[in-house]
PDB file of N, CA and C in Angstrom:
ATOM      1  N   MET S   1       0.922  -1.117   0.020  1.00 53.00           N
ATOM      2  CA  MET S   1       0.047   0.131   0.106  1.00 53.00           C
ATOM      3  C   MET S   1       0.880   1.258   0.060  1.00 53.00           C
ATOM      4  N   ASP S   2       0.494   2.097  -0.857  1.00 57.00           N
ATOM      5  CA  ASP S   2       1.366   3.280  -0.933  1.00 57.00           C
ATOM      6  C   ASP S   2       1.166   4.265   0.322  1.00 57.00           C
ATOM      7  N   GLU S   3       2.019   5.298   0.475  1.00 56.00           N
ATOM      8  CA  GLU S   3       2.207   6.009   1.723  1.00 56.00           C
ATOM      9  C   GLU S   3       0.984   6.805   1.688  1.00 56.00           C
ATOM     10  N   THR S   4       0.449   7.389   0.597  1.00 65.00           N
ATOM     11  CA  THR S   4      -0.793   8.220   0.669  1.00 65.00           C
ATOM     12  C   THR S   4      -2.032   7.409   1.149  1.00 65.00           C
ATOM     13  N   MET S   5      -2.237   6.241   1.035  1.00 67.00           N
ATOM     14  CA  MET S   5      -3.324   5.415   1.398  1.00 67.00           C
ATOM     15  C   MET S   5      -3.236   5.326   2.894  1.00 67.00           C
ATOM     16  N   GLU S   6      -2.133   5.205   3.570  1.00 71.00           N
ATOM     17  CA  GLU S   6      -1.879   4.921   4.821  1.00 71.00           C
ATOM     18  C   GLU S   6      -2.275   6.110   5.662  1.00 71.00           C
ATOM     19  N   ARG S   7      -2.385   7.118   5.013  1.00 80.00           N
ATOM     20  CA  ARG S   7      -2.748   8.473   5.808  1.00 80.00           C
ATOM     21  C   ARG S   7      -4.282   8.761   5.564  1.00 80.00           C
ATOM     22  N   ILE S   8      -5.145   7.922   4.955  1.00 88.00           N
ATOM     23  CA  ILE S   8      -6.337   8.135   4.662  1.00 88.00           C
ATOM     24  C   ILE S   8      -7.325   7.019   5.508  1.00 88.00           C
ATOM     25  N   LYS S   9      -8.268   7.612   5.989  1.00 91.00           N
ATOM     26  CA  LYS S   9      -9.155   6.495   6.882  1.00 91.00           C
ATOM     27  C   LYS S   9     -10.618   6.455   6.034  1.00 91.00           C
ATOM     28  N   PHE S  10     -11.206   5.398   6.005  1.00 92.00           N
ATOM     29  CA  PHE S  10     -12.471   5.336   5.093  1.00 92.00           C
ATOM     30  C   PHE S  10     -13.640   5.064   6.251  1.00 92.00           C
ATOM     31  N   ILE S  11     -14.611   5.855   6.141  1.00 92.00           N
ATOM     32  CA  ILE S  11     -15.909   5.341   7.013  1.00 92.00           C
ATOM     33  C   ILE S  11     -17.035   5.126   6.120  1.00 92.00           C
ATOM     34  N   GLU S  12     -17.884   4.409   6.835  1.00 94.00           N
ATOM     35  CA  GLU S  12     -19.254   4.040   5.925  1.00 94.00           C
ATOM     36  C   GLU S  12     -20.423   4.722   6.788  1.00 94.00           C
ATOM     37  N   ARG S  13     -21.163   5.474   6.106  1.00 96.00           N
ATOM     38  CA  ARG S  13     -22.356   5.981   6.587  1.00 96.00           C
ATOM     39  C   ARG S  13     -23.691   5.308   5.954  1.00 96.00           C
ATOM     40  N   ARG S  14     -24.636   5.084   6.741  1.00 97.00           N
ATOM     41  CA  ARG S  14     -25.839   4.538   6.221  1.00 97.00           C
ATOM     42  C   ARG S  14     -26.973   5.383   6.538  1.00 97.00           C
ATOM     43  N   LEU S  15     -27.881   5.481   5.356  1.00 97.00           N
ATOM     44  CA  LEU S  15     -29.020   6.434   5.458  1.00 97.00           C
ATOM     45  C   LEU S  15     -30.074   5.727   5.042  1.00 97.00           C
ATOM     46  N   ILE S  16     -31.280   6.107   5.434  1.00 98.00           N
ATOM     47  CA  ILE S  16     -32.440   5.748   5.064  1.00 98.00           C
ATOM     48  C   ILE S  16     -33.379   6.949   4.699  1.00 98.00           C
ATOM     49  N   PHE S  17     -33.802   6.982   3.436  1.00 97.00           N
ATOM     50  CA  PHE S  17     -34.566   7.953   2.805  1.00 97.00           C
ATOM     51  C   PHE S  17     -35.852   8.153   3.272  1.00 97.00           C
ATOM     52  N   VAL S  18     -36.596   9.180   3.705  1.00 97.00           N
ATOM     53  CA  VAL S  18     -37.986   9.199   4.224  1.00 97.00           C
ATOM     54  C   VAL S  18     -38.972   8.484   3.230  1.00 97.00           C
ATOM     55  N   ASP S  19     -38.716   9.021   1.897  1.00 97.00           N
ATOM     56  CA  ASP S  19     -39.732   8.372   0.740  1.00 97.00           C
ATOM     57  C   ASP S  19     -39.520   6.987   0.734  1.00 97.00           C
ATOM     58  N   ASP S  20     -38.386   6.413   0.921  1.00 97.00           N
ATOM     59  CA  ASP S  20     -38.305   4.975   0.718  1.00 97.00           C
ATOM     60  C   ASP S  20     -38.791   4.315   2.121  1.00 97.00           C
ATOM     61  N   LEU S  21     -38.810   4.817   3.216  1.00 97.00           N
ATOM     62  CA  LEU S  21     -39.393   4.126   4.310  1.00 97.00           C
ATOM     63  C   LEU S  21     -40.975   4.297   4.036  1.00 97.00           C
ATOM     64  N   LYS S  22     -41.366   5.253   3.632  1.00 96.00           N
ATOM     65  CA  LYS S  22     -42.834   5.543   3.383  1.00 96.00           C
ATOM     66  C   LYS S  22     -43.345   4.472   2.282  1.00 96.00           C
ATOM     67  N   ASN S  23     -42.607   4.509   1.250  1.00 97.00           N
ATOM     68  CA  ASN S  23     -43.061   3.476   0.146  1.00 97.00           C
ATOM     69  C   ASN S  23     -42.929   1.949   0.550  1.00 97.00           C
ATOM     70  N   LEU S  24     -42.149   1.655   1.631  1.00 97.00           N
ATOM     71  CA  LEU S  24     -41.807   0.286   2.213  1.00 97.00           C
ATOM     72  C   LEU S  24     -43.186   0.012   2.819  1.00 97.00           C
ATOM     73  N   CYS S  25     -43.483   0.971   3.751  1.00 96.00           N
ATOM     74  CA  CYS S  25     -44.883   0.742   4.459  1.00 96.00           C
ATOM     75  C   CYS S  25     -46.038   0.611   3.544  1.00 96.00           C
ATOM     76  N   ALA S  26     -46.073   1.534   2.500  1.00 95.00           N
ATOM     77  CA  ALA S  26     -47.184   1.499   1.677  1.00 95.00           C
ATOM     78  C   ALA S  26     -47.333   0.237   0.901  1.00 95.00           C
ATOM     79  N   ASP S  27     -46.080  -0.246   0.381  1.00 96.00           N
ATOM     80  CA  ASP S  27     -46.063  -1.504  -0.512  1.00 96.00           C
ATOM     81  C   ASP S  27     -46.384  -2.589   0.270  1.00 96.00           C
ATOM     82  N   LYS S  28     -46.041  -2.730   1.576  1.00 95.00           N
ATOM     83  CA  LYS S  28     -46.139  -4.043   2.336  1.00 95.00           C
ATOM     84  C   LYS S  28     -47.365  -3.699   3.384  1.00 95.00           C
ATOM     85  N   ASN S  29     -48.223  -2.782   3.227  1.00 95.00           N
ATOM     86  CA  ASN S  29     -49.469  -2.557   3.816  1.00 95.00           C
ATOM     87  C   ASN S  29     -49.308  -2.488   5.313  1.00 95.00           C
ATOM     88  N   LEU S  30     -48.073  -1.700   5.647  1.00 96.00           N
ATOM     89  CA  LEU S  30     -47.564  -1.669   7.072  1.00 96.00           C
ATOM     90  C   LEU S  30     -48.259  -0.232   7.606  1.00 96.00           C
ATOM     91  N   TYR S  31     -48.009   0.138   8.942  1.00 96.00           N
ATOM     92  CA  TYR S  31     -48.418   1.362   9.662  1.00 96.00           C
ATOM     93  C   TYR S  31     -49.860   1.831   9.228  1.00 96.00           C
ATOM     94  N   THR S  32     -50.651   0.864   9.276  1.00 94.00           N
ATOM     95  CA  THR S  32     -52.042   1.123   8.935  1.00 94.00           C
ATOM     96  C   THR S  32     -52.954   1.516  10.085  1.00 94.00           C
ATOM     97  N   MET S  33     -52.288   1.296  11.368  1.00 95.00           N
ATOM     98  CA  MET S  33     -53.026   1.772  12.618  1.00 95.00           C
ATOM     99  C   MET S  33     -52.531   3.069  13.329  1.00 95.00           C
ATOM    100  N   GLY S  34     -51.486   3.503  12.692  1.00 91.00           N
ATOM    101  CA  GLY S  34     -51.063   4.849  13.264  1.00 91.00           C
ATOM    102  C   GLY S  34     -51.436   6.109  12.516  1.00 91.00           C
ATOM    103  N   ASP S  35     -51.618   7.155  13.240  1.00 93.00           N
ATOM    104  CA  ASP S  35     -52.018   8.492  12.594  1.00 93.00           C
ATOM    105  C   ASP S  35     -50.946   9.188  12.136  1.00 93.00           C
ATOM    106  N   GLU S  36     -51.027  10.366  11.559  1.00 92.00           N
ATOM    107  CA  GLU S  36     -50.050  11.124  10.877  1.00 92.00           C
ATOM    108  C   GLU S  36     -48.929  11.566  11.889  1.00 92.00           C
ATOM    109  N   LYS S  37     -49.558  11.882  13.185  1.00 95.00           N
ATOM    110  CA  LYS S  37     -48.483  12.399  14.141  1.00 95.00           C
ATOM    111  C   LYS S  37     -47.507  11.256  14.393  1.00 95.00           C
ATOM    112  N   CYS S  38     -48.104  10.078  14.677  1.00 94.00           N
ATOM    113  CA  CYS S  38     -47.242   8.831  15.069  1.00 94.00           C
ATOM    114  C   CYS S  38     -46.178   8.672  13.882  1.00 94.00           C
ATOM    115  N   LEU S  39     -46.860   8.554  12.598  1.00 94.00           N
ATOM    116  CA  LEU S  39     -46.027   8.256  11.406  1.00 94.00           C
ATOM    117  C   LEU S  39     -44.820   9.272  11.230  1.00 94.00           C
ATOM    118  N   GLY S  40     -45.117  10.612  11.483  1.00 95.00           N
ATOM    119  CA  GLY S  40     -44.162  11.647  11.435  1.00 95.00           C
ATOM    120  C   GLY S  40     -43.016  11.365  12.479  1.00 95.00           C
ATOM    121  N   LYS S  41     -43.372  10.992  13.634  1.00 95.00           N
ATOM    122  CA  LYS S  41     -42.245  10.717  14.521  1.00 95.00           C
ATOM    123  C   LYS S  41     -41.413   9.355  14.155  1.00 95.00           C
ATOM    124  N   MET S  42     -42.053   8.472  13.672  1.00 95.00           N
ATOM    125  CA  MET S  42     -41.375   7.237  13.222  1.00 95.00           C
ATOM    126  C   MET S  42     -40.489   7.665  11.953  1.00 95.00           C
ATOM    127  N   LEU S  43     -40.850   8.423  10.941  1.00 95.00           N
ATOM    128  CA  LEU S  43     -40.057   8.853   9.883  1.00 95.00           C
ATOM    129  C   LEU S  43     -38.983   9.769  10.316  1.00 95.00           C
ATOM    130  N   ASN S  44     -39.000  10.567  11.467  1.00 95.00           N
ATOM    131  CA  ASN S  44     -37.897  11.334  11.862  1.00 95.00           C
ATOM    132  C   ASN S  44     -36.824  10.466  12.433  1.00 95.00           C
ATOM    133  N   LYS S  45     -37.191   9.133  12.746  1.00 94.00           N
ATOM    134  CA  LYS S  45     -36.072   8.371  13.315  1.00 94.00           C
ATOM    135  C   LYS S  45     -34.954   7.999  12.274  1.00 94.00           C
ATOM    136  N   CYS S  46     -35.475   8.166  10.763  1.00 94.00           N
ATOM    137  CA  CYS S  46     -34.423   8.078   9.620  1.00 94.00           C
ATOM    138  C   CYS S  46     -33.726   9.254   9.361  1.00 94.00           C
ATOM    139  N   ARG S  47     -34.070  10.446  10.064  1.00 94.00           N
ATOM    140  CA  ARG S  47     -33.294  11.599   9.704  1.00 94.00           C
ATOM    141  C   ARG S  47     -32.099  11.914  10.440  1.00 94.00           C
ATOM    142  N   LYS S  48     -31.135  11.060  10.373  1.00 94.00           N
ATOM    143  CA  LYS S  48     -30.000  11.140  10.969  1.00 94.00           C
ATOM    144  C   LYS S  48     -28.782  11.021  10.098  1.00 94.00           C
ATOM    145  N   PRO S  49     -27.702  11.417  10.370  1.00 94.00           N
ATOM    146  CA  PRO S  49     -26.479  11.367   9.264  1.00 94.00           C
ATOM    147  C   PRO S  49     -25.952  10.199   9.286  1.00 94.00           C
ATOM    148  N   ASN S  50     -26.449   9.106  10.248  1.00 96.00           N
ATOM    149  CA  ASN S  50     -25.906   7.709  10.156  1.00 96.00           C
ATOM    150  C   ASN S  50     -26.775   6.894  10.726  1.00 96.00           C
ATOM    151  N   ILE S  51     -27.565   5.929  10.066  1.00 97.00           N
ATOM    152  CA  ILE S  51     -28.344   5.011  10.644  1.00 97.00           C
ATOM    153  C   ILE S  51     -27.628   3.664  11.265  1.00 97.00           C
ATOM    154  N   THR S  52     -27.793   3.330  12.424  1.00 96.00           N
ATOM    155  CA  THR S  52     -27.170   2.166  13.089  1.00 96.00           C
ATOM    156  C   THR S  52     -28.166   1.190  13.172  1.00 96.00           C
ATOM    157  N   THR S  53     -27.462  -0.111  13.403  1.00 97.00           N
ATOM    158  CA  THR S  53     -28.459  -1.397  13.576  1.00 97.00           C
ATOM    159  C   THR S  53     -29.507  -0.964  14.696  1.00 97.00           C
ATOM    160  N   GLU S  54     -29.192  -0.269  15.731  1.00 97.00           N
ATOM    161  CA  GLU S  54     -30.167  -0.046  16.802  1.00 97.00           C
ATOM    162  C   GLU S  54     -31.329   0.756  16.320  1.00 97.00           C
ATOM    163  N   ASP S  55     -30.897   1.848  15.238  1.00 97.00           N
ATOM    164  CA  ASP S  55     -31.905   2.483  14.867  1.00 97.00           C
ATOM    165  C   ASP S  55     -32.853   1.867  13.958  1.00 97.00           C
ATOM    166  N   ILE S  56     -32.377   0.945  13.180  1.00 98.00           N
ATOM    167  CA  ILE S  56     -33.199   0.014  12.396  1.00 98.00           C
ATOM    168  C   ILE S  56     -34.173  -0.758  13.214  1.00 98.00           C
ATOM    169  N   ILE S  57     -33.655  -1.334  14.301  1.00 98.00           N
ATOM    170  CA  ILE S  57     -34.658  -2.093  15.381  1.00 98.00           C
ATOM    171  C   ILE S  57     -35.461  -1.180  15.975  1.00 98.00           C
ATOM    172  N   GLU S  58     -35.324   0.146  16.276  1.00 97.00           N
ATOM    173  CA  GLU S  58     -36.269   1.105  16.752  1.00 97.00           C
ATOM    174  C   GLU S  58     -37.267   1.437  15.713  1.00 97.00           C
ATOM    175  N   ILE S  59     -37.000   1.608  14.617  1.00 98.00           N
ATOM    176  CA  ILE S  59     -37.829   1.923  13.514  1.00 98.00           C
ATOM    177  C   ILE S  59     -38.869   0.624  13.286  1.00 98.00           C
ATOM    178  N   ALA S  60     -38.252  -0.392  13.292  1.00 98.00           N
ATOM    179  CA  ALA S  60     -39.087  -1.602  13.186  1.00 98.00           C
ATOM    180  C   ALA S  60     -40.153  -1.794  14.307  1.00 98.00           C
ATOM    181  N   LYS S  61     -39.533  -1.571  15.470  1.00 97.00           N
ATOM    182  CA  LYS S  61     -40.467  -1.701  16.699  1.00 97.00           C
ATOM    183  C   LYS S  61     -41.692  -0.763  16.505  1.00 97.00           C
ATOM    184  N   ASP S  62     -41.326   0.503  16.234  1.00 97.00           N
ATOM    185  CA  ASP S  62     -42.459   1.570  15.787  1.00 97.00           C
ATOM    186  C   ASP S  62     -43.433   1.213  14.789  1.00 97.00           C
ATOM    187  N   ILE S  63     -42.960   0.651  13.702  1.00 97.00           N
ATOM    188  CA  ILE S  63     -43.812   0.109  12.751  1.00 97.00           C
ATOM    189  C   ILE S  63     -44.522  -1.241  13.144  1.00 97.00           C
ATOM    190  N   HIS S  64     -43.917  -2.014  13.885  1.00 96.00           N
ATOM    191  CA  HIS S  64     -44.614  -3.343  14.389  1.00 96.00           C
ATOM    192  C   HIS S  64     -45.739  -2.890  15.397  1.00 96.00           C
ATOM    193  N   ILE S  65     -45.507  -1.852  16.135  1.00 96.00           N
ATOM    194  CA  ILE S  65     -46.630  -1.364  17.094  1.00 96.00           C
ATOM    195  C   ILE S  65     -47.960  -0.861  16.298  1.00 96.00           C
ATOM    196  N   TYR S  66     -47.764  -0.364  15.168  1.00 96.00           N
ATOM    197  CA  TYR S  66     -48.799   0.180  14.360  1.00 96.00           C
ATOM    198  C   TYR S  66     -49.150  -0.664  13.103  1.00 96.00           C
ATOM    199  N   SER S  67     -48.784  -1.768  13.131  1.00 95.00           N
ATOM    200  CA  SER S  67     -49.152  -2.733  11.954  1.00 95.00           C
ATOM    201  C   SER S  67     -49.579  -4.072  12.272  1.00 95.00           C
ATOM    202  N   HIS S  68     -50.197  -4.758  11.354  1.00 92.00           N
ATOM    203  CA  HIS S  68     -50.478  -6.091  11.433  1.00 92.00           C
ATOM    204  C   HIS S  68     -49.511  -6.660  10.329  1.00 92.00           C
ATOM    205  N   LEU S  69     -48.452  -7.198  10.747  1.00 91.00           N
ATOM    206  CA  LEU S  69     -47.429  -7.527   9.803  1.00 91.00           C
ATOM    207  C   LEU S  69     -48.032  -8.783   8.847  1.00 91.00           C
ATOM    208  N   PRO S  70     -47.790  -8.723   7.557  1.00 90.00           N
ATOM    209  CA  PRO S  70     -48.229  -9.448   6.565  1.00 90.00           C
ATOM    210  C   PRO S  70     -47.872 -11.082   7.045  1.00 90.00           C
ATOM    211  N   GLU S  71     -48.748 -11.854   6.493  1.00 92.00           N
ATOM    212  CA  GLU S  71     -48.498 -13.434   6.757  1.00 92.00           C
ATOM    213  C   GLU S  71     -47.146 -13.760   6.269  1.00 92.00           C
ATOM    214  N   GLY S  72     -46.581 -14.502   7.306  1.00 93.00           N
ATOM    215  CA  GLY S  72     -45.085 -14.848   6.911  1.00 93.00           C
ATOM    216  C   GLY S  72     -44.075 -14.122   7.352  1.00 93.00           C
ATOM    217  N   MET S  73     -44.465 -12.822   7.792  1.00 94.00           N
ATOM    218  CA  MET S  73     -43.274 -11.951   8.126  1.00 94.00           C
ATOM    219  C   MET S  73     -43.201 -11.683   9.613  1.00 94.00           C
ATOM    220  N   ASP S  74     -42.077 -11.944  10.161  1.00 95.00           N
ATOM    221  CA  ASP S  74     -41.916 -11.673  11.594  1.00 95.00           C
ATOM    222  C   ASP S  74     -40.972 -10.423  11.780  1.00 95.00           C
ATOM    223  N   PHE S  75     -40.741 -10.230  13.010  1.00 97.00           N
ATOM    224  CA  PHE S  75     -40.097  -8.924  13.250  1.00 97.00           C
ATOM    225  C   PHE S  75     -38.713  -8.805  12.689  1.00 97.00           C
ATOM    226  N   THR S  76     -37.924 -10.023  12.714  1.00 97.00           N
ATOM    227  CA  THR S  76     -36.598 -10.001  12.052  1.00 97.00           C
ATOM    228  C   THR S  76     -36.685  -9.662  10.609  1.00 97.00           C
ATOM    229  N   ASP S  77     -37.704 -10.282   9.904  1.00 97.00           N
ATOM    230  CA  ASP S  77     -38.177  -9.939   8.547  1.00 97.00           C
ATOM    231  C   ASP S  77     -38.296  -8.483   8.240  1.00 97.00           C
ATOM    232  N   LEU S  78     -38.879  -7.923   9.160  1.00 97.00           N
ATOM    233  CA  LEU S  78     -39.358  -6.338   9.132  1.00 97.00           C
ATOM    234  C   LEU S  78     -37.941  -5.794   9.277  1.00 97.00           C
ATOM    235  N   CYS S  79     -37.093  -6.022  10.172  1.00 98.00           N
ATOM    236  CA  CYS S  79     -35.823  -5.277  10.282  1.00 98.00           C
ATOM    237  C   CYS S  79     -34.927  -5.431   9.024  1.00 98.00           C
ATOM    238  N   SER S  80     -34.953  -6.708   8.353  1.00 97.00           N
ATOM    239  CA  SER S  80     -34.278  -6.990   7.155  1.00 97.00           C
ATOM    240  C   SER S  80     -34.891  -6.129   5.988  1.00 97.00           C
ATOM    241  N   GLU S  81     -36.084  -6.041   5.917  1.00 97.00           N
ATOM    242  CA  GLU S  81     -36.775  -5.117   4.909  1.00 97.00           C
ATOM    243  C   GLU S  81     -36.115  -3.609   5.111  1.00 97.00           C
ATOM    244  N   ILE S  82     -36.106  -3.087   6.292  1.00 98.00           N
ATOM    245  CA  ILE S  82     -35.926  -1.797   6.367  1.00 98.00           C
ATOM    246  C   ILE S  82     -34.216  -1.713   6.126  1.00 98.00           C
ATOM    247  N   ALA S  83     -33.510  -2.605   6.466  1.00 98.00           N
ATOM    248  CA  ALA S  83     -32.092  -2.751   6.239  1.00 98.00           C
ATOM    249  C   ALA S  83     -31.808  -2.512   4.695  1.00 98.00           C
ATOM    250  N   GLU S  84     -32.740  -3.328   3.957  1.00 98.00           N
ATOM    251  CA  GLU S  84     -32.533  -3.432   2.464  1.00 98.00           C
ATOM    252  C   GLU S  84     -32.772  -2.080   1.776  1.00 98.00           C
ATOM    253  N   ILE S  85     -33.596  -1.120   2.307  1.00 98.00           N
ATOM    254  CA  ILE S  85     -33.885  -0.005   1.688  1.00 98.00           C
ATOM    255  C   ILE S  85     -32.843   0.989   2.221  1.00 98.00           C
ATOM    256  N   SER S  86     -31.831   0.650   2.958  1.00 97.00           N
ATOM    257  CA  SER S  86     -30.954   1.693   3.329  1.00 97.00           C
ATOM    258  C   SER S  86     -29.691   1.772   2.361  1.00 97.00           C
ATOM    259  N   HIS S  87     -28.996   2.959   2.543  1.00 97.00           N
ATOM    260  CA  HIS S  87     -28.051   3.090   1.421  1.00 97.00           C
ATOM    261  C   HIS S  87     -26.641   3.656   2.189  1.00 97.00           C
ATOM    262  N   SER S  88     -25.701   2.754   1.676  1.00 96.00           N
ATOM    263  CA  SER S  88     -24.388   2.917   2.289  1.00 96.00           C
ATOM    264  C   SER S  88     -23.513   3.756   1.434  1.00 96.00           C
ATOM    265  N   PHE S  89     -22.833   4.788   2.242  1.00 95.00           N
ATOM    266  CA  PHE S  89     -22.010   5.743   1.432  1.00 95.00           C
ATOM    267  C   PHE S  89     -20.611   5.534   2.079  1.00 95.00           C
ATOM    268  N   PHE S  90     -19.487   5.680   1.210  1.00 95.00           N
ATOM    269  CA  PHE S  90     -18.192   5.455   1.982  1.00 95.00           C
ATOM    270  C   PHE S  90     -17.483   6.883   1.787  1.00 95.00           C
ATOM    271  N   GLU S  91     -16.845   7.358   2.710  1.00 93.00           N
ATOM    272  CA  GLU S  91     -16.251   8.706   2.689  1.00 93.00           C
ATOM    273  C   GLU S  91     -14.667   8.336   3.145  1.00 93.00           C
ATOM    274  N   ARG S  92     -13.869   9.114   2.547  1.00 91.00           N
ATOM    275  CA  ARG S  92     -12.527   9.215   2.714  1.00 91.00           C
ATOM    276  C   ARG S  92     -12.142  10.473   3.632  1.00 91.00           C
ATOM    277  N   ILE S  93     -11.280  10.068   4.647  1.00 88.00           N
ATOM    278  CA  ILE S  93     -10.911  11.068   5.590  1.00 88.00           C
ATOM    279  C   ILE S  93      -9.531  11.059   5.561  1.00 88.00           C
ATOM    280  N   ALA S  94      -8.839  12.231   5.475  1.00 81.00           N
ATOM    281  CA  ALA S  94      -7.435  12.243   5.552  1.00 81.00           C
ATOM    282  C   ALA S  94      -7.046  12.351   6.915  1.00 81.00           C
ATOM    283  N   MET S  95      -5.973  11.520   7.301  1.00 79.00           N
ATOM    284  CA  MET S  95      -5.354  11.468   8.637  1.00 79.00           C
ATOM    285  C   MET S  95      -3.987  12.407   8.667  1.00 79.00           C
ATOM    286  N   ASP S  96      -3.879  12.994   9.654  1.00 68.00           N
ATOM    287  CA  ASP S  96      -2.658  13.923   9.655  1.00 68.00           C
ATOM    288  C   ASP S  96      -1.449  12.891  10.050  1.00 68.00           C
TER     289      ASP S  96
END
C-alpha cells in the first residue's frame, strides 16, 4: 500500500430516505394503525447522518406497534426489509 493510502481513513455512513421508508410501508401495507403524528415521529427516526443497527430495530419496533405484519413476516424480517432500503456511502478522511 502506498504512503498516501496509509494516511487516509475510510468510514461508512448508512442512510434511510424518508420516501423509501414511506414506500416500504405502503407497499407492504404497514403502519395502517398509526395516525399522521405517529407516522411523522417514526419517519423522523431515519433523519440522521448515520443509521445504526439499533436505529433500524427502533424503526421496526415503531412500525410493528402500528401494523398487522403480513402473513409470514416476523419482526426480524421487518428489520431486514428496512435494512434493504438503506443506502451505504463511503467517505475518505485524511489523517494527519
